[in-house]
Coordinates of C-alpha atoms in Angstrom, one line a residue:
Chain A
M87 CA 0.1 0.1 0.2
N88 CA 1.1 3.2 -0.9
V89 CA 0.4 5.2 2.2
R90 CA 1.2 8.4 1.1
L91 CA -1.0 8.5 -1.6
H92 CA -4.0 7.3 0.7
R93 CA -3.3 9.5 3.9
Y94 CA -3.3 12.4 0.4
V95 CA -6.4 10.8 -0.7
R96 CA -8.5 10.7 2.8
N97 CA -7.1 14.0 3.9
G98 CA -8.8 15.6 0.8
L99 CA -12.4 13.8 1.0
L100 CA -11.9 14.8 4.5
A101 CA -12.0 18.1 3.7
G102 CA -15.3 18.4 1.3
V103 CA -17.3 15.6 3.5
A104 CA -16.2 17.4 7.3
P105 CA -18.1 20.8 6.3
A106 CA -20.4 19.2 4.4
F107 CA -22.4 17.0 6.4
A108 CA -22.0 19.6 9.4
F109 CA -23.5 22.2 6.9
L110 CA -26.2 19.8 6.0
A111 CA -26.7 18.8 10.0
A112 CA -27.4 22.3 10.7
G113 CA -29.7 23.1 7.4
I114 CA -32.5 20.5 8.8
L115 CA -31.7 21.6 12.1
L116 CA -33.1 25.0 10.9
R117 CA -35.6 23.2 9.1
L118 CA -37.4 21.2 11.2
L119 CA -37.3 24.5 13.7
R120 CA -38.4 27.3 11.0
S121 CA -40.4 25.1 8.5
E122 CA -42.0 28.6 7.3
T123 CA -39.2 29.5 5.8
P124 CA -38.8 28.9 1.2
L125 CA -38.1 26.4 -0.1
G126 CA -35.8 25.7 -3.5
H127 CA -33.2 26.1 -5.9
M128 CA -31.2 29.0 -4.2
P129 CA -28.0 30.9 -6.8
L130 CA -24.8 30.6 -5.7
R131 CA -24.4 34.7 -4.6
E132 CA -27.8 34.1 -2.7
V133 CA -26.7 31.1 -0.5
F134 CA -24.2 33.2 1.2
A135 CA -26.6 35.7 2.1
G136 CA -29.3 33.0 3.8
L137 CA -26.3 31.6 5.5
L138 CA -26.0 35.0 7.6
S139 CA -29.6 35.0 8.3
A140 CA -29.4 31.5 9.3
D141 CA -32.0 30.0 5.9
P142 CA -32.7 26.1 6.2
C143 CA -32.0 26.3 2.9
A144 CA -28.5 28.4 2.0
F145 CA -27.1 25.4 4.9
L146 CA -28.6 22.7 3.0
S147 CA -27.3 24.4 -0.3
I148 CA -24.1 24.9 0.9
G149 CA -23.3 21.3 2.3
M150 CA -24.6 19.6 -0.6
L151 CA -22.0 21.8 -2.7
F152 CA -19.4 20.4 -0.2
L153 CA -20.6 17.1 -0.8
Y154 CA -20.2 17.5 -4.3
F155 CA -16.9 18.6 -4.8
A156 CA -15.5 16.6 -1.8
P157 CA -14.7 13.8 -3.7
G158 CA -12.9 15.6 -6.2
L159 CA -10.9 16.8 -3.2
G160 CA -9.9 13.4 -3.2
A161 CA -9.1 13.2 -6.4
I162 CA -6.6 16.6 -6.3
A163 CA -5.2 14.7 -3.0
A164 CA -4.4 11.2 -5.3
L165 CA -3.0 14.0 -8.2
V166 CA -0.1 15.6 -5.6
A167 CA 0.8 12.6 -4.2
F168 CA 0.7 11.2 -7.8
I169 CA 3.2 14.5 -9.0
L170 CA 5.0 13.9 -6.2
D171 CA 5.8 10.0 -6.6
R172 CA 6.1 10.7 -10.6
D173 CA 3.6 8.4 -11.3
K174 CA 3.1 9.7 -14.8
Q175 CA 0.1 7.3 -15.2
G176 CA -1.7 8.2 -12.0
I177 CA -1.2 11.6 -12.7
L178 CA -2.9 11.7 -16.5
L179 CA -5.9 9.3 -15.3
T180 CA -6.0 11.4 -12.4
L181 CA -6.3 14.9 -14.1
A182 CA -8.7 13.5 -17.1
V183 CA -11.3 12.1 -14.6
L184 CA -11.2 15.8 -12.8
A185 CA -11.1 17.3 -16.6
I186 CA -14.5 15.7 -17.4
I187 CA -16.1 16.3 -13.8
A188 CA -14.8 20.0 -14.4
I189 CA -17.0 20.0 -17.8
S190 CA -19.6 18.4 -15.9
I191 CA -20.0 21.4 -13.6
N192 CA -20.3 24.1 -16.7
I193 CA -22.7 22.1 -18.1
R194 CA -25.6 24.3 -18.0
P195 CA -29.6 24.3 -19.0
Q196 CA -30.2 25.0 -22.9
Chain B
M152 CA -47.0 19.1 5.9
D153 CA -43.0 19.3 6.1
I154 CA -41.3 16.0 4.1
T155 CA -38.1 16.4 5.9
I156 CA -39.3 14.0 8.7
P157 CA -40.5 11.8 6.4
L158 CA -37.9 12.0 4.0
L159 CA -35.3 11.4 7.0
G160 CA -36.9 8.4 7.8
L161 CA -37.7 6.9 4.1
A162 CA -33.7 7.5 4.1
I163 CA -32.9 6.7 7.5
I164 CA -34.7 2.8 6.7
A165 CA -33.2 2.5 2.9
G166 CA -29.4 3.2 4.2
A167 CA -30.6 0.8 7.0
F168 CA -31.6 -1.9 4.9
G169 CA -28.8 -1.1 1.8
A170 CA -25.8 -2.2 4.6
I171 CA -27.9 -4.7 6.5
L172 CA -28.1 -6.1 2.1
G173 CA -25.0 -5.3 0.9
V174 CA -26.7 -2.8 -1.4
G175 CA -26.2 0.7 -2.0
G176 CA -29.2 2.7 -1.1
G177 CA -30.1 3.8 -4.9
I178 CA -31.8 1.5 -6.1
I179 CA -33.5 1.5 -2.1
I180 CA -34.1 5.5 -2.2
V181 CA -35.5 6.2 -5.8
P182 CA -38.5 3.8 -5.5
G183 CA -39.1 5.1 -1.9
L184 CA -39.3 8.9 -2.7
T185 CA -41.3 8.7 -6.2
L186 CA -44.0 5.4 -5.1
I187 CA -44.4 6.5 -1.2
L188 CA -43.3 10.7 -1.2
G189 CA -44.7 10.9 -4.9
V190 CA -41.4 13.6 -5.3
P191 CA -40.9 13.5 -9.3
I192 CA -38.6 11.0 -10.4
H193 CA -35.8 13.1 -11.6
V194 CA -36.0 14.7 -8.8
A195 CA -36.0 11.7 -6.2
I196 CA -33.0 9.7 -8.5
G197 CA -31.1 13.8 -8.0
S198 CA -31.4 13.4 -4.4
S199 CA -30.5 9.6 -4.4
I200 CA -27.3 10.5 -6.0
T201 CA -26.6 13.0 -3.3
A202 CA -27.5 10.5 -1.0
V203 CA -24.3 8.1 -2.9
I204 CA -22.0 9.9 -2.5
A205 CA -22.6 10.6 0.7
T206 CA -22.6 7.1 2.0
S207 CA -19.7 6.6 -0.5
S208 CA -17.4 9.4 0.8
A209 CA -18.0 8.1 4.4
A210 CA -17.4 4.4 3.1
T211 CA -14.1 5.5 2.1
L212 CA -13.2 7.5 4.4
S213 CA -13.6 4.3 6.9
Y214 CA -11.4 1.8 4.6
I215 CA -8.2 3.8 2.9
L216 CA -6.0 3.9 5.2
R217 CA -6.4 0.2 5.9
G218 CA -5.4 -0.4 2.2
Y219 CA -8.7 -2.2 0.7
V220 CA -8.6 0.6 -2.1
N221 CA -6.5 0.2 -4.7
L222 CA -6.8 3.9 -6.4
R223 CA -4.6 3.2 -9.1
L224 CA -7.5 0.7 -10.6
G225 CA -10.2 3.4 -9.5
M226 CA -8.1 6.0 -11.6
L227 CA -8.3 3.6 -14.5
L228 CA -11.8 2.4 -14.4
E229 CA -12.8 6.1 -13.2
V230 CA -11.8 7.8 -16.7
P231 CA -14.5 5.7 -18.6
T232 CA -17.5 5.6 -15.7
V233 CA -16.9 9.1 -15.7
I234 CA -17.6 10.1 -19.3
G235 CA -20.7 7.3 -19.0
A236 CA -22.3 9.2 -15.9
V237 CA -22.0 12.7 -17.7
F238 CA -23.8 11.4 -20.7
G239 CA -26.0 9.3 -18.6
G240 CA -27.0 12.8 -16.0
L241 CA -27.8 14.7 -19.6
L242 CA -29.8 11.9 -20.8
A243 CA -31.8 11.4 -17.8
V244 CA -32.2 15.4 -17.6
A245 CA -33.5 15.3 -21.2
L246 CA -36.0 12.3 -20.7
R247 CA -39.5 11.9 -20.1
G248 CA -40.2 11.2 -16.0
E249 CA -42.9 7.8 -17.8
V250 CA -39.4 6.9 -19.7
L251 CA -37.1 6.7 -16.9
Q252 CA -39.9 4.7 -14.7
F253 CA -39.5 2.5 -17.1
L254 CA -35.7 2.3 -17.4
F255 CA -35.6 2.0 -13.0
A256 CA -37.9 -0.5 -13.2
G257 CA -36.0 -2.6 -15.5
I258 CA -32.8 -1.9 -13.0
L259 CA -35.2 -3.4 -10.1
I260 CA -35.4 -6.5 -12.0
Y261 CA -31.8 -6.5 -12.6
A262 CA -31.0 -6.0 -8.9
S263 CA -33.3 -8.6 -7.6
I264 CA -31.8 -11.0 -10.1
V265 CA -28.5 -10.5 -8.6
M266 CA -29.4 -10.5 -5.0
A267 CA -31.7 -14.3 -5.4
R268 CA -28.6 -16.3 -6.9
P269 CA -26.9 -18.0 -3.9
A270 CA -23.7 -16.1 -3.3
A271 CA -20.9 -17.4 -5.7
P272 CA -17.4 -18.2 -4.2
G273 CA -15.2 -15.3 -4.5
A274 CA -12.6 -14.9 -6.7
A275 CA -9.2 -16.7 -6.6
V276 CA -6.5 -14.3 -4.8
E277 CA -2.5 -14.9 -5.3
L278 CA -1.0 -15.3 -1.9
E279 CA 2.3 -14.9 -3.5
P280 CA 4.1 -11.7 -4.0
E281 CA 3.3 -10.4 -8.1
T282 CA 5.8 -8.3 -9.5
G283 CA 5.4 -5.6 -12.2
G284 CA 2.2 -4.8 -12.3
W285 CA 1.1 -1.1 -11.9
L286 CA -2.2 -2.2 -10.8
T287 CA -1.0 -4.3 -8.5
A288 CA -1.7 -3.7 -4.6
T289 CA -1.5 -5.4 -1.0
F290 CA -3.7 -5.3 1.8
R291 CA -3.6 -7.0 4.9
E292 CA -6.8 -9.4 5.5
P293 CA -8.6 -9.3 8.9
T294 CA -10.2 -12.3 9.5
T295 CA -6.6 -14.3 8.3
G296 CA -4.3 -11.6 9.4
G297 CA -2.2 -12.6 5.8
E298 CA -0.5 -9.7 3.2
V299 CA -3.2 -10.7 0.0
Y300 CA -1.3 -9.6 -2.9
Y301 CA -3.2 -9.1 -6.0
N302 CA -2.6 -8.3 -9.7
P303 CA -6.2 -7.4 -12.2
R304 CA -6.8 -8.5 -15.0
R305 CA -8.2 -7.9 -18.2
A306 CA -8.5 -4.2 -18.0
G307 CA -9.6 -4.1 -21.2
I308 CA -12.6 -5.2 -21.1
S309 CA -13.3 -3.9 -17.7
I310 CA -12.8 -0.4 -19.2
I311 CA -15.5 -0.8 -22.1
T312 CA -18.2 -2.1 -18.8
S313 CA -17.4 0.8 -17.2
V314 CA -18.6 3.3 -19.4
A315 CA -21.9 1.4 -18.6
A316 CA -21.8 1.4 -15.4
G317 CA -21.3 5.1 -15.2
A318 CA -24.3 5.6 -17.6
A319 CA -26.8 3.7 -15.7
S320 CA -24.9 5.9 -12.2
G321 CA -25.6 8.9 -14.0
L322 CA -28.9 7.7 -15.6
L323 CA -31.0 6.6 -12.7
G324 CA -29.0 7.9 -9.8
V325 CA -27.7 4.0 -8.6
G326 CA -24.2 3.7 -7.1
G327 CA -23.3 1.2 -10.0
G328 CA -22.1 -1.1 -7.5
I329 CA -23.7 -3.9 -8.3
V330 CA -22.2 -4.0 -11.7
K331 CA -18.3 -2.7 -10.5
V332 CA -18.0 -5.1 -7.9
P333 CA -18.9 -8.1 -9.3
L334 CA -17.0 -6.8 -12.2
M335 CA -13.7 -6.3 -10.4
S336 CA -14.0 -9.8 -8.5
A337 CA -15.3 -12.0 -11.0
V338 CA -13.7 -11.3 -14.1
M339 CA -10.5 -9.1 -13.0
A340 CA -9.7 -11.5 -10.1
V341 CA -9.4 -8.7 -7.5
P342 CA -10.6 -10.1 -4.2
V343 CA -13.8 -9.0 -3.4
R344 CA -12.7 -7.4 -0.3
A345 CA -10.5 -4.9 -2.4
A346 CA -13.6 -4.0 -4.9
M347 CA -16.0 -3.4 -2.6
A348 CA -13.8 -0.7 -1.5
T349 CA -12.5 0.2 -4.5
S350 CA -16.0 0.5 -5.7
S351 CA -17.0 2.8 -3.3
F352 CA -14.2 4.8 -4.2
M353 CA -15.2 5.5 -7.5
I354 CA -18.9 5.6 -6.7
G355 CA -18.1 9.4 -5.0
L356 CA -16.4 10.1 -8.2
T357 CA -19.1 9.1 -11.2
G358 CA -21.7 10.8 -8.4
A359 CA -20.4 13.9 -8.2
A360 CA -20.4 14.0 -12.1
S361 CA -23.5 14.1 -12.9
A362 CA -24.7 15.5 -9.3
F363 CA -23.4 19.0 -10.9
I364 CA -26.0 18.3 -14.1
Y365 CA -29.6 17.5 -11.6
Y366 CA -27.8 20.5 -9.3
S367 CA -27.7 22.9 -12.3
H368 CA -31.5 21.6 -13.6
G369 CA -32.9 21.7 -10.4
Y370 CA -33.3 18.1 -9.8
A371 CA -31.9 18.3 -6.4
P372 CA -33.7 21.1 -4.7
P373 CA -31.7 21.0 -1.0
E374 CA -35.1 20.4 1.0
I375 CA -35.2 17.0 -0.8
A376 CA -31.9 15.6 -1.4
G377 CA -30.0 17.3 1.5
P378 CA -32.5 15.6 4.2
T379 CA -31.9 12.3 2.0
A380 CA -28.3 12.3 2.0
I381 CA -27.7 12.4 6.1
G382 CA -31.4 10.2 6.3
V383 CA -29.4 7.6 4.1
L384 CA -26.4 7.9 5.7
I385 CA -27.5 7.7 9.2
G386 CA -28.8 4.6 8.5
A387 CA -26.6 3.2 6.6
R388 CA -24.1 3.4 9.5
A389 CA -26.7 1.9 12.4
G390 CA -26.9 -0.5 9.9
S391 CA -23.6 -1.9 9.6
K392 CA -23.0 -1.6 12.7
I393 CA -25.9 -3.3 14.4
F394 CA -26.5 -6.2 11.6
R395 CA -22.7 -6.6 10.7
R396 CA -23.2 -10.5 10.5
L397 CA -26.5 -10.4 9.2
R398 CA -27.5 -11.5 5.9
P399 CA -30.6 -14.0 6.3
R400 CA -31.7 -15.5 3.3
A401 CA -35.4 -15.3 4.3
L402 CA -35.2 -10.8 4.5
M403 CA -33.0 -11.0 1.4
L404 CA -35.8 -13.0 -0.7
L405 CA -38.4 -10.7 1.0
F406 CA -36.4 -7.7 0.1
V407 CA -36.2 -9.2 -3.5
G408 CA -40.0 -9.6 -3.6
L409 CA -40.5 -5.8 -2.8
L410 CA -37.9 -4.4 -5.6
L411 CA -40.0 -6.4 -8.1
F412 CA -43.4 -5.1 -6.6
S413 CA -42.0 -1.9 -6.4
A414 CA -40.7 -2.2 -9.9
V415 CA -43.9 -3.3 -10.9
R416 CA -46.0 -0.1 -9.3
M417 CA -43.2 2.1 -11.0
I418 CA -44.6 0.5 -15.1
L419 CA -48.0 0.5 -14.0
E420 CA -47.9 4.3 -13.0
A421 CA -45.2 5.0 -16.0
L422 CA -48.6 3.4 -18.7
G423 CA -50.4 6.1 -16.2

């Protein structure tokens, strides 16, 4: 087992997962306490303002975004470890995976 | 009535059942959301993908330092899988709900057949150190304490199959473990423990690729996807702890019956 590679991926994944679960849990708690607040898809610029006003939807949205980015953060950490190991195949494959995810982030409804 | 508590309850039950029966939450949560709570299927799939990322990430965190995850193999298979997932996600947002219900019913029937079959003995494991092979990996088997060496084979066939697994994941919101684990263990001769852990790692990346598509199209609303993710995660953790050694055949067959019933209900709903 490549200890450095596995440790890096764990730390990268944790950097996304820990805040994701914290925001999601806070969002659910706020939702149960303030069920009258409006629901629905929230644009990113409104999410930050919503966090300041303790809007449950903002907490849930930011938690979901952290969660969606968590596997990518694990892959970025793997890329760093592959670079340090001078593992060319690992670098190319990880870059390809990250590039496809980056494309999917930029796909918008027609 | 606020949907948060029923959602949490359903998701916890789905997560616990998934952990007990060794399946991902997707094949339980999508029919649960659509047939019990009346959630539109696109939203159910977007929420299921969110839950699948949560459970696979949590599982990876618990496995990764034990060396079960073969990261090189995961990255190799993830390139075609993630391409399939993006196409699957794009196709799903373009398809009508009735078509997705038909396709999901097909996945439920496939999962029922896989689960109803008696478990096949695991692939033979190489116990001698392999040299060479970029994909070769080792881990310590907890039941024997011995070091397991293995060298995955037939990567070419598996790369092609991975596109289909990714497409199914992006299209229907299932993790794809029901395809990836048998593929890695039976075709590539990867020990089942390593296949399951590597599959968990891959499922997170695959899910992330299609999750952004569902989110940007408004098919992963936070008030549904958020509680679903947390509920499935809580249920999966509880289920795996309480029932770690419990895989009763009767419960499995009962569950297969439930999956088939859900498949029939979905087909009937699609037909209107």
